[in-house]
Short mmCIF file of C-alpha atoms in Angstrom, two decimals:
data_model
loop_
_atom_site.label_atom_id
_atom_site.label_comp_id
_atom_site.label_asym_id
_atom_site.label_seq_id
_atom_site.Cartn_x
_atom_site.Cartn_y
_atom_site.Cartn_z
CA UNK A 179 22.10 23.48 52.48
CA UNK A 180 21.68 19.81 53.01
CA UNK A 181 18.35 19.97 51.19
CA UNK A 182 19.92 21.77 48.22
CA UNK A 183 22.77 19.26 47.96
CA UNK A 184 20.37 16.39 48.30
CA UNK A 185 18.12 17.75 45.57
CA UNK A 186 21.14 18.41 43.36
CA UNK A 187 22.25 14.80 43.65
CA UNK A 188 18.69 13.67 42.93
CA UNK A 189 18.62 15.76 39.74
CA UNK A 190 22.05 14.47 38.74
CA UNK A 191 20.94 10.89 39.38
CA UNK A 192 17.80 11.43 37.36
CA UNK A 193 19.76 13.00 34.50
CA UNK A 194 22.24 10.13 34.53
CA UNK A 195 19.35 7.67 34.48
CA UNK A 196 17.69 9.41 31.52
CA UNK A 197 20.98 9.57 29.59
CA UNK A 198 21.62 5.91 30.29
CA UNK A 199 18.13 5.03 29.07
CA UNK A 200 18.66 7.15 25.97
CA UNK A 201 21.98 5.42 25.30
CA UNK A 202 20.31 2.04 25.68
CA UNK A 203 17.61 3.04 23.17
CA UNK A 204 20.21 4.40 20.76
CA UNK A 205 22.29 1.25 21.09
CA UNK A 206 19.20 -0.84 20.48
CA UNK A 207 18.21 1.12 17.37
CA UNK A 208 18.97 -0.79 14.15
CA UNK A 209 21.58 0.59 11.77
CA UNK A 210 19.23 0.15 8.83
CA UNK A 211 15.46 0.07 8.37
CA UNK A 212 14.34 -1.63 5.18
CA UNK A 213 11.12 -0.47 3.52
CA UNK A 214 9.40 -2.15 0.58
CA UNK A 215 7.91 0.06 -2.15
CA UNK A 216 6.92 0.03 -5.83
CA UNK A 217 8.67 1.59 -8.80
CA UNK A 218 6.47 3.42 -11.33
CA UNK A 219 4.19 4.28 -8.41
CA UNK A 220 4.65 7.98 -7.61
CA UNK A 221 3.72 8.91 -4.04
CA UNK A 222 4.07 12.02 -1.90
CA UNK A 223 6.39 10.34 0.60
CA UNK A 224 9.07 10.06 -2.08
CA UNK A 225 9.84 13.69 -1.30
CA UNK A 226 11.22 12.51 2.04
CA UNK A 227 12.76 9.44 0.43
CA UNK A 228 14.85 11.57 -1.95
CA UNK A 229 15.70 14.24 0.61
CA UNK A 230 16.57 11.53 3.18
CA UNK A 231 14.23 13.08 5.72
CA UNK A 232 13.34 9.62 6.99
CA UNK A 233 17.03 8.91 7.68
CA UNK A 234 17.48 12.20 9.54
CA UNK A 235 14.35 12.04 11.68
CA UNK A 236 14.56 8.34 12.49
CA UNK A 237 18.32 8.38 12.98
CA UNK A 238 18.91 5.30 10.82
CA UNK A 239 19.95 4.43 7.29
CA UNK A 240 16.87 3.80 5.17
CA UNK A 241 17.03 1.06 2.55
CA UNK A 242 14.24 1.26 -0.04
CA UNK A 243 13.68 -2.11 -1.70
CA UNK A 244 11.51 -2.31 -4.83
CA UNK A 245 8.94 -5.11 -5.24
CA UNK A 246 6.68 -6.28 -8.07
CA UNK A 247 3.71 -7.10 -5.85
CA UNK A 248 2.27 -6.73 -2.36
CA UNK A 249 2.35 -10.50 -1.88
CA UNK A 250 6.14 -10.42 -2.23
CA UNK A 251 6.20 -7.61 0.34
CA UNK A 252 4.23 -9.76 2.78
CA UNK A 253 6.65 -12.66 2.41
CA UNK A 254 9.66 -10.37 2.89
CA UNK A 255 8.19 -8.83 6.05
CA UNK A 256 7.22 -12.22 7.45
CA UNK A 257 10.78 -13.47 6.93
CA UNK A 258 12.25 -10.39 8.60
CA UNK A 259 14.04 -9.18 5.45
CA UNK A 260 11.82 -6.08 5.30
CA UNK A 261 10.70 -4.02 8.30
CA UNK A 262 7.91 -2.00 6.72
CA UNK A 263 6.02 -1.76 3.43
CA UNK A 264 4.75 1.46 1.90
CA UNK A 265 1.73 1.29 -0.41
CA UNK A 266 1.11 -2.42 -0.01
CA UNK A 267 -2.24 -3.33 -1.54
CA UNK A 268 -5.09 -4.05 0.86
CA UNK A 269 -5.69 -7.43 -0.77
CA UNK A 270 -2.18 -8.86 -0.33
CA UNK A 271 -2.23 -7.54 3.24
CA UNK A 272 -5.59 -9.24 3.86
CA UNK A 273 -4.43 -12.51 2.33
CA UNK A 274 -1.26 -12.43 4.44
CA UNK A 275 -2.90 -11.83 7.81
CA UNK A 276 -5.65 -14.33 6.99
CA UNK A 277 -2.88 -16.91 6.67
CA UNK A 278 -1.36 -15.86 9.98
CA UNK A 279 1.63 -13.89 8.71
CA UNK A 280 2.95 -11.55 11.45
CA UNK A 281 2.31 -8.14 9.91
CA UNK A 282 0.11 -5.20 10.96
CA UNK A 283 -1.48 -2.29 9.10
CA UNK A 284 -0.45 1.00 10.69
CA UNK A 285 -1.65 3.54 8.12
CA UNK A 286 -3.20 4.29 4.74
CA UNK A 287 -0.63 5.05 2.06
CA UNK A 288 -2.83 6.20 -0.80
CA UNK A 289 -6.45 6.06 -1.88
CA UNK A 290 -7.15 5.59 -5.57
CA UNK A 291 -9.61 4.05 -7.97
CA UNK A 292 -8.70 5.00 -11.52
CA UNK A 293 -5.11 3.81 -11.22
CA UNK A 294 -5.80 0.09 -10.79
CA UNK A 295 -7.87 -1.64 -13.44
CA UNK A 296 -8.29 -4.29 -16.14
CA UNK A 297 -7.94 -3.53 -19.84
CA UNK A 298 -9.56 -5.64 -22.56
CA UNK A 299 -7.72 -6.01 -25.85
CA UNK A 300 -9.41 -4.20 -28.71
CA UNK A 301 -8.76 -7.28 -30.86
CA UNK A 302 -10.83 -9.43 -28.47
CA UNK A 303 -14.00 -7.43 -29.15
CA UNK A 304 -15.01 -7.93 -25.51
CA UNK A 305 -17.02 -5.34 -23.57
CA UNK A 306 -19.39 -5.38 -20.63
CA UNK A 307 -22.20 -6.40 -23.00
CA UNK A 308 -20.50 -9.67 -23.97
CA UNK A 309 -18.18 -10.11 -20.99
CA UNK A 310 -19.05 -13.81 -20.76
CA UNK A 311 -16.85 -14.25 -23.83
CA UNK A 312 -13.93 -13.98 -21.39
CA UNK A 313 -14.72 -17.56 -20.35
CA UNK A 314 -12.11 -19.77 -21.99
CA UNK A 315 -9.84 -16.80 -22.68
CA UNK A 316 -6.47 -15.95 -21.10
CA UNK A 317 -6.39 -13.08 -18.60
CA UNK A 318 -3.18 -11.76 -17.02
CA UNK A 319 -3.47 -10.57 -13.43
CA UNK A 320 -1.14 -10.50 -10.41
CA UNK A 321 -2.70 -12.99 -7.99
CA UNK A 322 -3.57 -11.90 -4.46
CA UNK A 323 -3.57 -8.18 -5.26
CA UNK A 324 -6.12 -5.37 -5.40
CA UNK A 325 -6.24 -5.81 -9.18
CA UNK A 326 -7.11 -9.50 -8.67
CA UNK A 327 -9.87 -8.65 -6.18
CA UNK A 328 -11.36 -5.96 -8.43
CA UNK A 329 -11.28 -8.29 -11.43
CA UNK A 330 -13.17 -11.02 -9.54
CA UNK A 331 -15.75 -8.54 -8.26
CA UNK A 332 -16.29 -7.12 -11.74
CA UNK A 333 -16.56 -10.58 -13.31
CA UNK A 334 -19.07 -11.61 -10.68
CA UNK A 335 -21.16 -8.51 -11.40
CA UNK A 336 -21.05 -9.21 -15.15
CA UNK A 337 -22.04 -12.86 -14.61
CA UNK A 338 -18.71 -14.21 -15.85
CA UNK A 339 -17.71 -17.55 -14.32
CA UNK A 340 -14.14 -16.79 -13.23
CA UNK A 341 -13.39 -20.52 -12.83
CA UNK A 342 -13.78 -20.84 -16.61
CA UNK A 343 -11.33 -18.01 -17.31
CA UNK A 344 -7.69 -18.98 -17.86
CA UNK A 345 -6.08 -16.73 -15.26
CA UNK A 346 -2.33 -16.17 -15.55
CA UNK A 347 -0.42 -14.93 -12.50
CA UNK A 348 1.68 -12.13 -13.96
CA UNK A 349 3.22 -8.93 -12.57
CA UNK A 350 1.76 -5.73 -14.09
CA UNK A 351 4.77 -5.09 -16.32
CA UNK A 352 4.55 -8.62 -17.72
CA UNK A 353 0.77 -8.28 -18.11
CA UNK A 354 1.29 -5.11 -20.17
CA UNK A 355 3.76 -6.95 -22.40
CA UNK A 356 1.33 -9.87 -22.76
CA UNK A 357 -1.56 -7.73 -23.98
CA UNK A 358 0.80 -5.87 -26.32
CA UNK A 359 1.81 -9.20 -27.91
CA UNK A 360 -1.81 -10.32 -28.16
CA UNK A 361 -1.22 -13.25 -25.77
CA UNK A 362 -4.18 -12.36 -23.54
CA UNK A 363 -7.71 -11.05 -23.97
CA UNK A 364 -7.45 -8.92 -20.85
CA UNK A 365 -4.68 -7.65 -18.60
CA UNK A 366 -4.90 -6.15 -15.12
CA UNK A 367 -2.46 -3.95 -13.23
CA UNK A 368 -1.61 -0.48 -12.04
CA UNK A 369 0.67 2.52 -12.42
CA UNK A 370 2.87 2.83 -15.47
CA UNK A 371 2.01 -0.70 -16.59
CA UNK A 372 -1.69 0.15 -16.66
CA UNK A 373 -0.97 3.20 -18.80
CA UNK A 374 0.87 0.97 -21.29
CA UNK A 375 -2.01 -1.53 -21.34
CA UNK A 376 -4.47 1.20 -22.32
CA UNK A 377 -2.66 1.60 -25.63
CA UNK A 378 -4.19 -1.74 -26.63
CA UNK A 379 -7.77 -1.33 -25.50
CA UNK A 380 -10.28 0.17 -23.04
CA UNK A 381 -10.92 -0.71 -19.40
CA UNK A 382 -13.64 -3.31 -18.91
CA UNK A 383 -15.33 -1.19 -16.22
CA UNK A 384 -14.52 2.35 -15.16
CA UNK A 385 -13.50 3.18 -11.61
CA UNK A 386 -16.67 5.23 -11.15
CA UNK A 387 -18.76 2.20 -12.09
CA UNK A 388 -16.76 0.02 -9.72
CA UNK A 389 -17.20 2.46 -6.83
CA UNK A 390 -20.97 2.25 -7.31
CA UNK A 391 -20.59 -1.49 -6.64
CA UNK A 392 -18.87 -0.68 -3.34
CA UNK A 393 -15.34 -1.51 -4.51
CA UNK A 394 -12.90 0.66 -2.53
CA UNK A 395 -9.29 0.84 -3.61
CA UNK A 396 -6.44 1.85 -1.35
CA UNK A 397 -2.97 0.79 -0.30
CA UNK A 398 -1.70 0.50 3.23
CA UNK A 399 1.41 1.07 5.30
CA UNK A 400 2.28 -2.17 7.06
CA UNK A 401 4.99 -3.41 9.35
CA UNK A 402 6.58 -6.57 10.60
CA UNK A 403 5.09 -7.22 14.06
CA UNK A 404 8.46 -7.93 15.68
CA UNK A 405 9.87 -4.65 14.36
CA UNK A 406 6.83 -2.64 15.52
CA UNK A 407 6.98 -4.15 19.01
CA UNK A 408 10.72 -3.60 19.37
CA UNK A 409 10.84 -0.13 17.75
CA UNK A 410 7.43 1.55 18.11
CA UNK A 411 9.07 4.99 18.09
CA UNK A 412 10.54 4.32 14.63
CA UNK A 413 7.13 3.33 13.27
CA UNK A 414 5.61 6.57 14.57
CA UNK A 415 8.52 8.62 13.23
CA UNK A 416 8.09 6.98 9.82
CA UNK A 417 4.41 7.92 9.85
CA UNK A 418 5.23 11.46 11.01
CA UNK A 419 7.61 12.03 8.10
CA UNK A 420 5.08 10.48 5.71
CA UNK A 421 2.30 12.72 7.00
CA UNK A 422 4.52 15.80 6.68
CA UNK A 423 5.34 14.84 3.08
CA UNK A 424 1.68 14.27 2.27
CA UNK A 425 0.85 17.70 3.68
CA UNK A 426 3.68 19.41 1.79
CA UNK A 427 2.63 17.83 -1.51
CA UNK A 428 -1.06 18.62 -0.96
CA UNK A 429 -0.24 22.28 -0.28
CA UNK A 430 2.20 22.73 -3.15
CA UNK A 431 2.09 19.84 -5.65
CA UNK A 432 3.90 21.60 -8.50
CA UNK A 433 7.01 22.16 -6.38
CA UNK A 434 7.43 18.47 -5.64
CA UNK A 435 6.19 16.81 -8.84
CA UNK A 436 9.67 16.65 -10.49
CA UNK A 437 11.20 15.11 -7.36
CA UNK A 438 8.49 12.45 -7.15
CA UNK A 439 8.70 11.65 -10.86
CA UNK A 440 12.44 11.04 -10.67
CA UNK A 441 12.10 8.84 -7.58
CA UNK A 442 9.32 6.76 -9.14
CA UNK A 443 11.20 6.10 -12.36
CA UNK A 444 8.60 7.82 -14.55
CA UNK A 445 8.88 10.91 -16.73
CA UNK A 446 7.20 14.03 -15.38
CA UNK A 447 4.11 13.84 -17.59
CA UNK A 448 3.36 10.20 -16.78
CA UNK A 449 4.03 10.71 -13.08
CA UNK A 450 1.73 13.72 -12.90
CA UNK A 451 -1.08 11.85 -14.62
CA UNK A 452 -0.82 9.10 -12.01
CA UNK A 453 -0.57 11.56 -9.11
CA UNK A 454 -3.72 13.29 -10.31
CA UNK A 455 -5.61 10.08 -9.52
CA UNK A 456 -4.19 9.73 -6.00
CA UNK A 457 -5.31 10.99 -2.61
CA UNK A 458 -2.97 10.91 0.37
CA UNK A 459 -5.01 11.01 3.62
CA UNK A 460 -3.61 13.18 6.41
CA UNK A 461 -3.50 12.30 10.12
CA UNK A 462 -7.00 13.49 11.09
CA UNK A 463 -8.52 11.53 8.23
CA UNK A 464 -6.32 8.49 8.89
CA UNK A 465 -7.59 8.01 12.45
CA UNK A 466 -11.21 8.88 11.64
CA UNK A 467 -14.08 6.40 11.35
CA UNK A 468 -13.71 6.62 7.56
CA UNK A 469 -10.34 4.89 7.75
CA UNK A 470 -8.44 3.30 10.65
CA UNK A 471 -11.17 4.21 13.13
CA UNK A 472 -13.49 1.48 11.85
CA UNK A 473 -14.24 1.45 8.10
CA UNK A 474 -10.99 -0.26 7.13
CA UNK A 475 -11.55 -3.09 9.61
CA UNK A 476 -15.01 -3.73 8.18
CA UNK A 477 -13.90 -3.54 4.55
CA UNK A 478 -10.93 -5.83 5.17
CA UNK A 479 -13.35 -8.43 6.51
CA UNK A 480 -15.54 -8.02 3.41
CA UNK A 481 -12.54 -8.55 1.14
CA UNK A 482 -11.44 -11.66 3.05
CA UNK A 483 -14.93 -13.20 2.99
CA UNK A 484 -15.16 -12.53 -0.75
CA UNK A 485 -11.86 -14.30 -1.36
CA UNK A 486 -13.04 -17.29 0.67
CA UNK A 487 -16.23 -17.41 -1.39
CA UNK A 488 -14.17 -17.48 -4.58
CA UNK A 489 -11.79 -20.09 -3.13
CA UNK A 490 -8.77 -17.78 -3.28
CA UNK A 491 -7.98 -18.32 0.41
CA UNK A 492 -9.12 -21.22 2.63
CA UNK A 493 -10.58 -19.14 5.45
CA UNK A 494 -11.02 -15.62 6.82
CA UNK A 495 -10.47 -14.34 10.33
CA UNK A 496 -13.61 -13.72 12.42
CA UNK A 497 -12.45 -10.12 12.84
CA UNK A 498 -9.51 -8.07 11.50
CA UNK A 499 -9.26 -5.45 14.23
CA UNK A 500 -6.21 -7.12 15.79
CA UNK A 501 -4.30 -6.77 12.50
CA UNK A 502 -4.94 -3.01 12.19
CA UNK A 503 -3.38 -0.63 14.72
CA UNK A 504 -4.10 3.11 14.64
CA UNK A 505 -2.12 3.87 17.83
CA UNK A 506 1.08 4.72 15.93
CA UNK A 507 -0.65 7.31 13.75
CA UNK A 508 -2.49 8.74 16.74
CA UNK A 509 0.91 9.85 18.09
CA UNK A 510 1.69 11.81 14.91
CA UNK A 511 1.57 15.61 15.32
#
């Protein structure tokens, strides 16, 4: 009898301890988690954004804050105003961590190639054959982004001296307006803005041609380091919901296309055309050698070294492994 009573009290003590710990975690959980994202950028996770699945699973209020560029996302995370960023470009992430900003890549948001490019104005008469004519011309591009990186790589391949090009730092929507007015010979951007640019001319180099040069294009899921350290369970839960949304969309895209279109701010036709160019890697792919298991670390270093060579950033890190953490996604079911 004494043994039973003793064991009972031990169980009760353990239960009390667990409940107390759970209460402490709940009390420590923030009321709101702020996530940066892009409008006119339809993604599978917007299913969960609209249905508030993130809020339910994570047990917090989710605030979705729209940004014009990944560089602005980096600054907001570094300041603590934003906890996580969804679909931040690899380039702005690379630039940020190269400068010592306290953010970490925890996943791949979307892989794409056709949906980020530079369009030359038909009026300019510029093509790959006479690309050097871009020297002395105005080109609109959002600095420190994937579009900026791709443009520099393409110009280098076409023997265009980018230092002689009049580069204008403009958000994609502004770039689209600039090429429409005839203010620039070429404009670079993504999403809905890129679609609008194409009404005024062709792309300078197709995505297929760029991929042959080794130019990979993908966006990442990143987080403020302080937030990830203090709330690792929330980061994993965010990735779990994202992975579930990616899986649901992959299995039944037509069911979710209207939801995603509305959330992105595009009409259904435009949204579907963008989605057709996107790939949303699932957990097994995310943690494989192709992505977070090694390839991303190597490619991030390549991007950083290229930007140093073109004097876009003062220096690169010797290695980027410490800025990329697959452990959160490894816990996803």
